[in-house]
């Protein structure tokens, strides 16, 4: 192979210092070096292709996870420009890959400005954080190639052949000295690409995973765009009207919205700015919500649908059962909030609000039966809210009398500092007792729960407040529920569900997670919810320290390790734990509660959409999708609740 000497000019030295900074502080550029950051590497590259699609030149993006964790991303766009910059003497393509923040600013008025990416840092950061990158461009009648190692150019852009086609193919190997893992999660990537395909009408995105024994693949292509998205989200729900309502307007701020009401009691609105999921909402969402409230109230009044003359439907009444996706494109988005996923541009509220007012107002006038079906639901939500308020006041008054607002069953910890405090929600009587005795009472609180939990998928807020199972959870966490929920008030930084590893345990776990998902979602988003992992087995022998195993693989490993020490299988006593109740307080502490030894699984919202689907399928009214889901996932029940 030919060797390319690369001469470094003044600009290039700056470049190297720039990329060196990225390698020194990767978290600042890619968010983190965990699997999250690893996935962001892929998104950064794919986002560039999506930009090319938004500019109208790319119709298909193909992503491959190759056997050795190499990622390949290929598009059929115009190809990254290859011309040489007269001053720097390097190609535009190499510039994009070596100069920090070169991505979006390149090329001025190319109509290429609405760039995505959560961190929007672009290809040069991916390059800096990769062991190697190879880029192949087809453009202007030629095939070009360039190669990099840890951000440094190994082979500058070189014409290696002819081609009549156009497009860009990038292959990279993320640097395993920077990332904690290179083990891409196929499902996470698949979900993100499905979402991207929904958000970019007509674009085909395909993904292949060649790592396992049986390759996985998926292809997404939705001519319906957001309409398809809402249909997908609602596929297992009972709809109040047949087709999603669709609103689209180009202009200074292009806005696209689809919405459909279902008989469910929850609100499911997803908002995006430049294809980035704005988890914390912001001005675009605000504009949408205000318009919904105003338009439905105006319509209801004009058509005498409200019984009491002065009655006003509240925003939350109007959003009960809604599934909506709001997507806007903004030239210079300002992101705020804890996770920088809240849109701050203040002019956007008015723009979205007035266009939704107009379009939705017209739609309701033209579709009176749909309007009526939705408003009937809003009015009954309003009544339920009134009932809930009364129930809540009752609870508040009661607790004011009781001097403490904490539930009686709670064995609280002595520390009052939420950062160090944890509450274990424990199923069952005896386990609760052991946990109380075994805990470190300085920072560990125990809340035992008994019996069958209320299924929140089938209940409204008024029932939740009055429910004797959930009320202690609400009071213990201490931050309210629903739109009242205030994460700054939580009394424990870790809310840990501790249940048996059997069917009943899975049931209570899923029910509690459903409850948190619906009524304390920020708690999950903020990473405060955990699952305790009690051991499945204990190996014991006289004179030997007990060995606890948390999985079947763990057990195999322990047998092997002990055999190496000369202790054979038949010398060992094996206890299989059927429930937490079988452990004494010391064992429970040692295996499941002691921060030094325990395993906690953090419940993440990597994909709220997926979680919602699982909860709906598992908890909803429709039996058929639930049966299908359980059959399909029976093998993976371990992951069922994450
Ligand atoms: C034409 C002009 C510009 C970029 C591209 C094509 C292009 C970039 C990528 C990245 C991945 N695939 C691509 N396909 C095409 C520059 C325009 C600008 O940056 O403003």
XYZ file of C-alpha atoms and ligand atoms in Angstrom:
662
model
C 0.000 0.000 0.000
C 1.111 3.498 -0.780
C 2.131 5.615 2.140
C 0.997 9.187 2.331
C 3.111 11.782 3.996
C 1.021 14.565 5.361
C 2.530 17.984 5.682
C 1.177 20.045 8.515
C 0.505 23.709 7.787
C -0.271 26.340 10.424
C -4.029 25.767 10.115
C -3.533 22.049 10.441
C -1.622 22.392 13.672
C -4.571 24.274 15.106
C -6.764 21.469 13.853
C -4.718 18.866 15.666
C -4.873 20.861 18.875
C -8.637 21.117 18.418
C -9.116 17.393 18.035
C -6.663 16.693 20.865
C -8.976 18.753 23.093
C -11.854 16.482 22.072
C -9.861 13.392 23.069
C -8.944 14.980 26.402
C -12.527 15.892 27.291
C -14.758 13.608 25.216
C -17.725 14.106 27.539
C -17.908 17.781 26.659
C -18.390 16.979 23.008
C -20.324 13.726 22.938
C -22.168 13.911 26.261
C -20.542 10.883 27.863
C -18.215 7.981 27.134
C -20.837 5.426 28.151
C -22.940 3.498 25.680
C -24.989 6.661 25.287
C -22.000 8.564 23.951
C -21.106 5.611 21.768
C -24.544 5.709 20.174
C -24.181 9.458 19.689
C -21.187 8.761 17.467
C -23.486 6.898 15.089
C -26.182 9.558 15.310
C -23.702 12.311 14.455
C -22.739 10.580 11.225
C -26.310 9.645 10.336
C -27.530 13.179 11.110
C -25.279 14.500 8.359
C -26.974 12.178 5.893
C -30.409 13.195 7.174
C -29.427 16.816 6.543
C -28.608 15.832 2.991
C -32.061 14.214 2.767
C -33.711 17.351 4.164
C -31.881 19.348 1.508
C -33.648 17.095 -0.986
C -30.765 15.025 -2.347
C -30.654 11.794 -0.368
C -33.321 9.078 -0.401
C -31.682 6.136 1.367
C -29.339 5.760 4.336
C -27.949 2.341 5.156
C -26.300 1.603 8.489
C -24.366 -1.563 9.271
C -22.988 -2.735 12.595
C -20.193 -4.910 11.281
C -18.848 -7.988 13.076
C -15.995 -6.222 14.838
C -18.090 -3.220 15.985
C -17.146 -1.158 12.966
C -20.012 1.116 11.987
C -20.712 1.757 8.336
C -23.051 4.548 7.205
C -23.791 4.962 3.528
C -26.032 7.486 1.786
C -27.008 8.244 -1.800
C -26.717 12.028 -1.519
C -24.531 14.345 -3.551
C -21.347 13.249 -1.809
C -19.382 15.534 0.482
C -17.700 18.228 -1.664
C -14.181 17.273 -2.668
C -12.829 20.547 -4.015
C -9.657 21.945 -2.513
C -9.812 25.087 -0.480
C -7.361 27.521 -2.119
C -5.955 28.712 1.193
C -5.743 25.631 3.405
C -4.909 23.451 0.404
C -6.967 20.645 1.805
C -10.241 19.310 0.486
C -13.614 20.388 1.801
C -14.228 16.770 2.824
C -11.054 16.573 4.894
C -11.922 19.912 6.452
C -15.300 18.592 7.567
C -13.564 15.673 9.266
C -10.708 17.543 10.879
C -11.911 21.026 11.802
C -14.066 21.292 14.906
C -17.544 22.652 14.189
C -16.887 22.758 10.466
C -20.077 20.847 9.669
C -23.028 23.193 9.384
C -21.203 26.397 8.664
C -19.682 25.066 5.519
C -20.933 26.273 2.187
C -23.010 29.284 3.271
C -26.350 29.472 1.477
C -26.510 25.874 0.376
C -29.894 25.454 1.995
C -28.144 23.047 4.323
C -28.481 24.779 7.627
C -31.006 22.869 9.640
C -28.485 20.541 11.130
C -29.337 17.978 13.730
C -27.416 16.091 16.369
C -28.050 16.442 20.069
C -24.696 18.004 20.506
C -24.449 19.092 16.884
C -20.730 18.553 16.946
C -20.372 16.752 13.668
C -17.990 14.460 11.921
C -14.730 15.892 13.281
C -15.621 14.836 16.821
C -16.442 11.318 15.658
C -13.102 11.315 13.894
C -11.224 12.470 16.990
C -12.839 9.723 19.077
C -12.291 6.878 16.617
C -9.380 4.469 16.310
C -9.829 4.889 12.590
C -12.222 6.423 10.069
C -12.492 5.767 6.364
C -14.596 7.961 4.080
C -15.471 7.106 0.509
C -17.136 9.728 -1.646
C -18.621 9.347 -5.095
C -19.008 12.667 -6.827
C -18.059 14.632 -9.930
C -17.445 11.408 -11.871
C -14.928 9.997 -9.412
C -14.494 7.834 -6.332
C -12.477 9.466 -3.582
C -11.147 8.080 -0.341
C -9.566 9.469 2.811
C -8.416 7.816 6.048
C -7.805 8.949 9.588
C -6.472 7.528 12.840
C -7.473 9.140 16.121
C -8.372 12.256 14.152
C -5.088 12.487 12.279
C -5.061 12.287 8.513
C -3.366 9.097 7.374
C -4.472 9.362 3.781
C -5.715 12.726 2.503
C -8.561 12.737 0.004
C -7.398 10.783 -3.029
C -9.174 9.918 -6.260
C -9.119 6.149 -6.504
C -11.377 5.542 -9.495
C -14.301 6.617 -11.650
C -17.980 6.534 -10.822
C -21.169 7.832 -12.337
C -22.921 7.608 -8.992
C -22.983 9.957 -6.047
C -23.003 9.352 -2.326
C -20.959 9.119 0.842
C -19.897 6.073 2.830
C -18.285 6.431 6.225
C -16.825 3.553 8.228
C -15.409 4.019 11.698
C -14.196 2.086 14.699
C -14.883 3.960 17.928
C -11.821 4.196 20.172
C -12.027 1.574 22.918
C -9.535 3.500 25.042
C -12.092 6.311 25.211
C -15.446 4.550 25.325
C -16.391 2.254 28.201
C -17.886 -0.198 25.730
C -18.160 -0.723 21.985
C -21.123 -3.014 22.413
C -23.791 -1.156 20.439
C -27.343 -1.915 21.467
C -29.174 -2.868 18.309
C -32.633 -2.081 19.704
C -31.659 1.433 20.752
C -30.242 2.197 17.324
C -33.208 0.603 15.567
C -35.629 2.700 17.612
C -33.762 5.910 16.906
C -33.677 5.198 13.169
C -37.368 4.364 13.124
C -37.980 7.706 14.802
C -35.738 9.497 12.292
C -37.595 7.876 9.395
C -40.954 8.982 10.836
C -39.597 12.506 11.144
C -38.314 12.645 7.581
C -41.185 11.697 5.326
C -40.127 9.576 2.361
C -36.581 8.877 3.566
C -35.610 5.221 3.698
C -33.355 4.186 6.575
C -32.152 0.624 6.845
C -30.024 -1.025 9.500
C -28.192 -4.333 9.671
C -26.495 -5.969 12.634
C -23.955 -8.541 11.507
C -22.462 -9.304 14.919
C -24.534 -12.222 16.158
C -25.109 -15.718 14.855
C -28.271 -14.608 13.125
C -27.994 -11.160 11.565
C -30.711 -8.644 12.420
C -32.052 -6.017 10.100
C -34.839 -3.517 9.679
C -35.962 -1.019 7.101
C -37.994 2.107 7.751
C -39.711 4.176 5.134
C -42.865 6.133 5.906
C -44.630 8.104 3.222
C -47.040 9.300 5.905
C -44.312 10.885 8.070
C -45.750 12.055 11.368
C -49.152 10.550 10.524
C -47.438 7.153 10.387
C -45.652 8.006 13.640
C -48.903 8.661 15.501
C -50.515 5.566 13.994
C -47.545 3.554 15.229
C -47.759 5.007 18.746
C -51.479 4.297 18.877
C -51.440 0.916 17.228
C -52.586 -0.916 20.350
C -54.941 1.762 21.609
C -58.597 2.393 21.057
C -58.911 5.492 18.858
C -61.635 8.116 19.237
C -61.432 9.037 15.552
C -60.187 7.077 12.563
C -57.386 9.206 11.091
C -54.804 11.353 12.859
C -55.287 15.092 12.439
C -52.415 16.514 10.410
C -51.117 20.062 10.383
C -48.217 21.228 8.259
C -46.868 24.624 7.363
C -43.654 25.702 5.740
C -42.275 29.168 6.207
C -39.767 30.844 8.475
C -40.268 28.069 11.037
C -41.545 24.911 9.339
C -44.021 23.152 11.631
C -45.428 19.650 11.277
C -47.893 18.129 13.722
C -49.991 14.972 13.845
C -52.391 14.111 16.650
C -55.006 11.549 17.486
C -57.115 10.936 20.576
C -57.493 7.555 22.232
C -59.598 6.277 25.096
C -56.523 6.144 27.363
C -56.120 8.525 30.312
C -52.579 9.536 29.688
C -51.027 12.282 27.640
C -48.430 11.320 25.082
C -46.904 14.283 23.325
C -43.491 14.009 21.726
C -41.788 17.115 20.484
C -38.810 17.532 18.210
C -36.606 20.361 17.028
C -34.505 19.586 13.959
C -35.284 15.907 14.561
C -33.928 16.058 18.105
C -36.324 14.797 20.750
C -36.929 17.730 23.079
C -37.660 15.688 26.188
C -38.019 18.794 28.313
C -40.357 20.477 25.805
C -40.014 24.213 25.406
C -41.564 27.039 23.424
C -42.804 24.927 20.498
C -44.640 22.570 22.853
C -45.984 25.521 24.814
C -47.413 27.057 21.629
C -49.050 23.759 20.710
C -50.607 23.272 24.143
C -51.951 26.819 24.303
C -53.518 26.453 20.867
C -55.138 23.139 21.813
C -56.661 24.632 24.949
C -57.928 27.723 23.200
C -59.258 26.057 20.059
C -61.203 23.343 21.874
C -62.644 25.795 24.409
C -63.686 28.193 21.643
C -65.314 25.387 19.687
C -67.089 23.985 22.737
C -68.494 27.403 23.633
C -69.539 28.270 20.106
C -71.438 24.993 19.837
C -72.908 25.010 23.346
C -71.208 21.813 24.381
C -70.405 22.937 27.928
C -73.245 22.531 30.408
C -72.344 25.290 32.813
C -72.053 28.564 30.964
C -68.778 29.759 32.471
C -67.091 26.403 32.594
C -63.638 26.324 31.098
C -61.809 23.180 30.103
C -58.296 23.108 31.465
C -55.297 22.203 29.340
C -54.865 18.863 31.067
C -58.517 17.939 30.400
C -57.983 18.594 26.727
C -54.779 16.572 26.628
C -56.173 13.446 28.275
C -55.822 10.562 25.850
C -53.983 12.596 23.226
C -51.114 11.181 21.215
C -49.269 13.879 19.326
C -45.974 14.542 17.642
C -44.851 18.137 17.190
C -41.874 18.722 14.947
C -40.340 22.084 14.097
C -37.248 23.085 12.166
C -35.326 26.072 13.415
C -32.245 27.753 12.003
C -30.591 28.634 15.266
C -32.174 26.656 18.066
C -31.379 27.610 21.630
C -31.443 24.615 23.909
C -31.900 25.023 27.629
C -32.738 22.892 30.625
C -30.952 20.219 32.601
C -30.318 17.964 29.637
C -30.275 20.728 27.003
C -33.419 19.333 25.448
C -35.753 22.272 26.022
C -36.316 24.760 23.222
C -35.807 28.348 24.350
C -36.463 30.447 21.224
C -39.297 32.653 22.447
C -40.735 33.629 19.061
C -41.614 30.003 18.359
C -44.499 29.884 20.862
C -46.537 32.441 18.932
C -45.720 30.969 15.538
C -46.829 27.455 16.497
C -49.807 28.721 18.483
C -51.306 30.816 15.699
C -50.853 28.203 13.016
C -52.396 25.470 15.183
C -55.262 27.786 16.144
C -56.070 28.331 12.465
C -55.581 24.817 11.198
C -57.226 23.000 14.104
C -60.094 25.498 14.231
C -60.814 24.805 10.572
C -60.494 21.071 11.056
C -63.036 21.014 13.893
C -65.530 23.080 11.908
C -65.210 20.694 9.001
C -65.341 17.519 11.124
C -68.030 18.067 13.754
C -68.355 14.387 14.673
C -64.659 14.145 15.469
C -64.869 17.397 17.439
C -67.776 16.026 19.433
C -66.095 12.718 20.244
C -62.979 14.485 21.511
C -64.867 17.081 23.517
C -67.022 14.492 25.252
C -63.841 12.884 26.477
C -62.391 16.265 27.568
C -65.533 17.073 29.530
C -65.459 13.780 31.387
C -61.760 14.354 32.100
C -62.680 17.717 33.548
C -65.222 16.083 35.879
C -62.688 13.474 36.950
C -60.184 16.231 37.676
C -62.705 17.946 39.927
C -63.224 14.661 41.774
C -59.470 14.166 42.020
C -59.016 17.630 43.464
C -61.542 16.858 46.150
C -59.888 13.542 46.939
C -56.527 15.250 47.120
C -57.763 17.919 49.437
C -59.132 15.237 51.662
C -55.716 13.599 51.786
C -54.027 16.927 52.462
C -56.413 17.843 55.227
C -56.012 14.448 56.807
C -52.243 14.640 56.686
C -52.240 18.161 58.104
C -53.991 16.739 61.155
C -51.523 13.911 61.472
C -48.532 16.192 62.129
C -46.503 14.163 59.645
C -47.256 13.583 56.005
C -45.307 10.344 55.906
C -47.110 7.044 55.546
C -47.319 4.957 58.703
C -45.686 1.890 57.185
C -42.593 3.785 56.150
C -39.481 3.077 58.196
C -37.674 6.294 57.359
C -33.942 6.906 57.472
C -32.292 9.425 59.758
C -30.551 11.485 57.092
C -32.678 14.099 55.381
C -30.296 14.676 52.509
C -31.972 13.315 49.352
C -28.612 12.910 47.613
C -27.595 10.143 49.994
C -31.003 8.738 50.917
C -32.681 5.735 49.354
C -36.059 4.156 49.781
C -36.622 0.464 49.182
C -40.130 -0.354 48.114
C -40.438 -3.936 49.244
C -43.050 -6.450 48.365
C -44.422 -8.620 51.120
C -44.470 -8.845 54.863
C -41.486 -10.926 55.811
C -39.190 -9.336 53.250
C -40.206 -5.933 54.574
C -39.309 -7.051 58.078
C -35.900 -8.398 57.053
C -35.171 -5.268 55.077
C -36.013 -3.097 58.077
C -33.649 -5.007 60.305
C -30.895 -5.428 57.766
C -30.705 -1.890 56.422
C -28.367 0.942 57.290
C -30.915 3.190 58.916
C -28.842 6.284 58.405
C -29.653 6.509 54.700
C -31.959 3.609 53.848
C -35.712 3.799 54.287
C -38.079 0.860 53.819
C -41.616 1.046 52.502
C -43.363 -2.328 52.548
C -46.291 -2.915 50.233
C -48.850 -5.648 50.470
C -51.247 -7.324 48.138
C -52.187 -6.604 44.612
C -51.371 -3.193 43.285
C -53.856 -1.023 41.412
C -53.366 -1.182 37.671
C -52.819 2.475 36.817
C -53.217 1.927 33.105
C -56.897 1.473 33.837
C -57.414 4.241 36.371
C -57.646 7.991 36.490
C -55.809 10.355 38.804
C -58.663 10.573 41.313
C -58.384 6.849 41.993
C -54.620 7.078 42.412
C -54.789 9.625 45.204
C -57.350 7.628 47.064
C -55.537 4.323 46.590
C -54.163 2.821 49.775
C -51.283 1.104 47.928
C -50.069 4.021 45.896
C -50.705 6.828 48.324
C -47.859 5.700 50.629
C -45.528 5.671 47.629
C -46.579 9.202 46.660
C -46.167 10.479 50.204
C -42.839 8.738 50.736
C -41.332 10.084 47.516
C -42.766 13.420 48.577
C -42.921 15.232 45.237
C -46.583 14.878 44.188
C -47.803 13.270 40.970
C -48.831 14.156 37.446
C -48.577 17.812 36.548
C -47.977 18.597 40.262
C -44.877 16.422 40.352
C -41.837 18.453 41.394
C -38.559 16.586 41.166
C -36.794 19.115 43.380
C -38.941 17.885 46.283
C -38.016 14.198 46.158
C -36.980 12.867 49.545
C -34.761 10.075 48.198
C -32.245 10.183 45.395
C -32.741 6.476 44.792
C -36.153 4.852 44.669
C -35.429 1.136 44.630
C -37.992 -1.488 43.813
C -37.152 -4.743 45.581
C -39.319 -7.655 44.557
C -38.948 -11.395 44.169
C -37.518 -12.851 40.992
C -40.761 -14.704 40.305
C -43.954 -13.974 38.429
C -45.568 -12.080 41.305
C -42.430 -10.011 41.713
C -42.394 -9.218 38.009
C -46.009 -8.201 38.290
C -45.499 -5.727 41.116
C -42.380 -4.380 39.430
C -44.205 -3.722 36.189
C -47.123 -2.129 37.986
C -44.878 0.191 39.976
C -42.906 1.105 36.873
C -46.131 1.809 35.011
C -47.119 4.071 37.851
C -43.786 5.925 37.832
C -43.870 6.136 34.060
C -47.333 7.649 33.996
C -47.331 9.802 37.092
C -43.717 10.537 38.009
C -42.032 10.357 34.637
C -39.258 12.854 35.517
C -38.193 10.427 38.243
C -37.336 7.873 35.572
C -35.947 10.468 33.182
C -33.742 11.805 35.924
C -32.403 8.321 36.686
C -33.797 7.993 40.226
C -35.565 4.661 39.828
C -33.697 1.391 40.360
C -34.406 -2.305 40.552
C -32.729 -4.273 43.312
C -31.212 -7.564 42.212
C -31.499 -10.224 44.867
C -29.344 -13.302 44.294
C -30.870 -16.396 42.742
C -28.515 -18.914 44.352
C -26.308 -19.476 47.350
C -23.401 -21.916 47.324
C -22.223 -22.980 50.747
C -19.776 -25.344 52.374
C -18.607 -25.683 55.909
C -15.672 -23.398 56.554
C -16.181 -21.510 53.282
C -17.697 -18.041 52.938
C -21.093 -18.262 51.249
C -21.052 -17.448 47.551
C -24.069 -15.660 46.094
C -24.956 -15.852 42.418
C -27.258 -13.408 40.649
C -27.692 -15.164 37.310
C -27.305 -18.646 35.866
C -24.061 -17.543 34.203
C -22.873 -16.342 37.607
C -23.555 -19.783 39.027
C -21.623 -21.536 36.232
C -18.713 -19.182 36.760
C -18.732 -19.755 40.522
C -18.714 -23.545 40.068
C -15.728 -23.239 37.734
C -13.797 -20.897 40.011
C -14.396 -23.081 43.047
C -13.357 -26.175 41.076
C -10.051 -24.457 40.348
C -9.605 -24.166 44.089
C -10.286 -27.852 44.427
C -13.865 -27.573 45.619
C -16.102 -29.791 43.540
C -19.791 -29.443 42.791
C -20.932 -32.330 44.973
C -19.212 -30.845 48.008
C -21.306 -27.689 47.733
C -24.751 -26.995 49.072
C -26.924 -25.166 46.573
C -29.815 -23.063 47.747
C -32.137 -21.547 45.198
C -33.871 -18.466 46.546
C -37.511 -18.386 45.697
C -38.183 -15.134 47.462
C -36.674 -12.319 49.431
C -38.477 -13.671 52.458
C -36.115 -16.646 52.593
C -33.174 -14.457 53.466
C -32.426 -13.304 56.962
C -31.697 -9.618 57.569
C -27.911 -10.065 57.412
C -28.092 -11.963 54.154
C -30.437 -9.419 52.632
C -28.090 -6.619 53.623
C -25.019 -8.388 52.352
C -26.415 -9.510 49.014
C -28.950 -6.913 47.999
C -28.735 -3.724 50.035
C -25.106 -3.085 50.920
C -23.853 -0.483 48.417
C -20.471 -2.189 48.450
C -21.801 -5.533 47.155
C -25.264 -5.085 45.718
C -26.272 -4.879 42.093
C -28.734 -2.137 41.216
C -30.217 -1.815 37.753
C -31.020 1.747 36.836
C -34.324 2.125 35.017
C -33.651 4.412 32.059
C -35.892 6.168 29.599
C -33.479 5.642 26.742
C -36.618 5.227 24.777
C -39.830 6.515 26.293
C -41.684 5.497 23.197
C -40.707 1.861 23.572
C -41.534 1.907 27.263
C -44.932 3.361 26.563
C -45.577 0.647 24.035
C -44.617 -2.068 26.494
C -46.743 -0.597 29.257
C -49.703 -0.178 26.964
C -49.420 -3.668 25.606
C -48.906 -5.273 28.980
C -51.404 -3.241 30.924
C -54.022 -2.111 28.459
C -57.419 -3.505 27.581
C -56.476 -5.281 24.389
C -55.627 -8.868 25.173
C -54.386 -9.951 21.752
C -51.343 -7.635 21.494
C -50.422 -8.560 25.059
C -50.496 -12.245 24.243
C -48.374 -11.624 21.142
C -45.916 -9.526 23.090
C -45.457 -12.077 25.823
C -45.009 -14.866 23.307
C -42.483 -12.843 21.352
C -40.576 -11.816 24.453
C -40.929 -14.885 26.596
C -37.234 -15.581 26.068
C -36.292 -12.119 27.209
C -38.474 -11.798 30.279
C -35.421 -10.616 32.156
C -35.586 -7.365 30.216
C -39.298 -7.030 30.417
C -39.395 -4.143 32.805
C -36.441 -2.070 31.717
C -23.081 19.175 -0.866
C -22.652 20.269 -0.162
C -22.344 20.101 1.178
C -22.456 18.880 1.788
C -22.884 17.793 1.098
C -23.175 17.936 -0.240
C -23.025 16.460 1.752
C -22.567 16.216 3.036
C -22.725 14.944 3.586
C -22.409 14.341 4.804
C -22.839 13.025 4.746
N -23.405 12.803 3.559
C -23.350 13.951 2.842
N -23.793 14.208 1.591
C -23.642 15.441 1.082
C -21.882 21.222 1.976
C -23.063 22.095 2.309
C -22.937 22.736 3.663
O -22.232 22.225 4.508
O -23.576 23.757 3.838
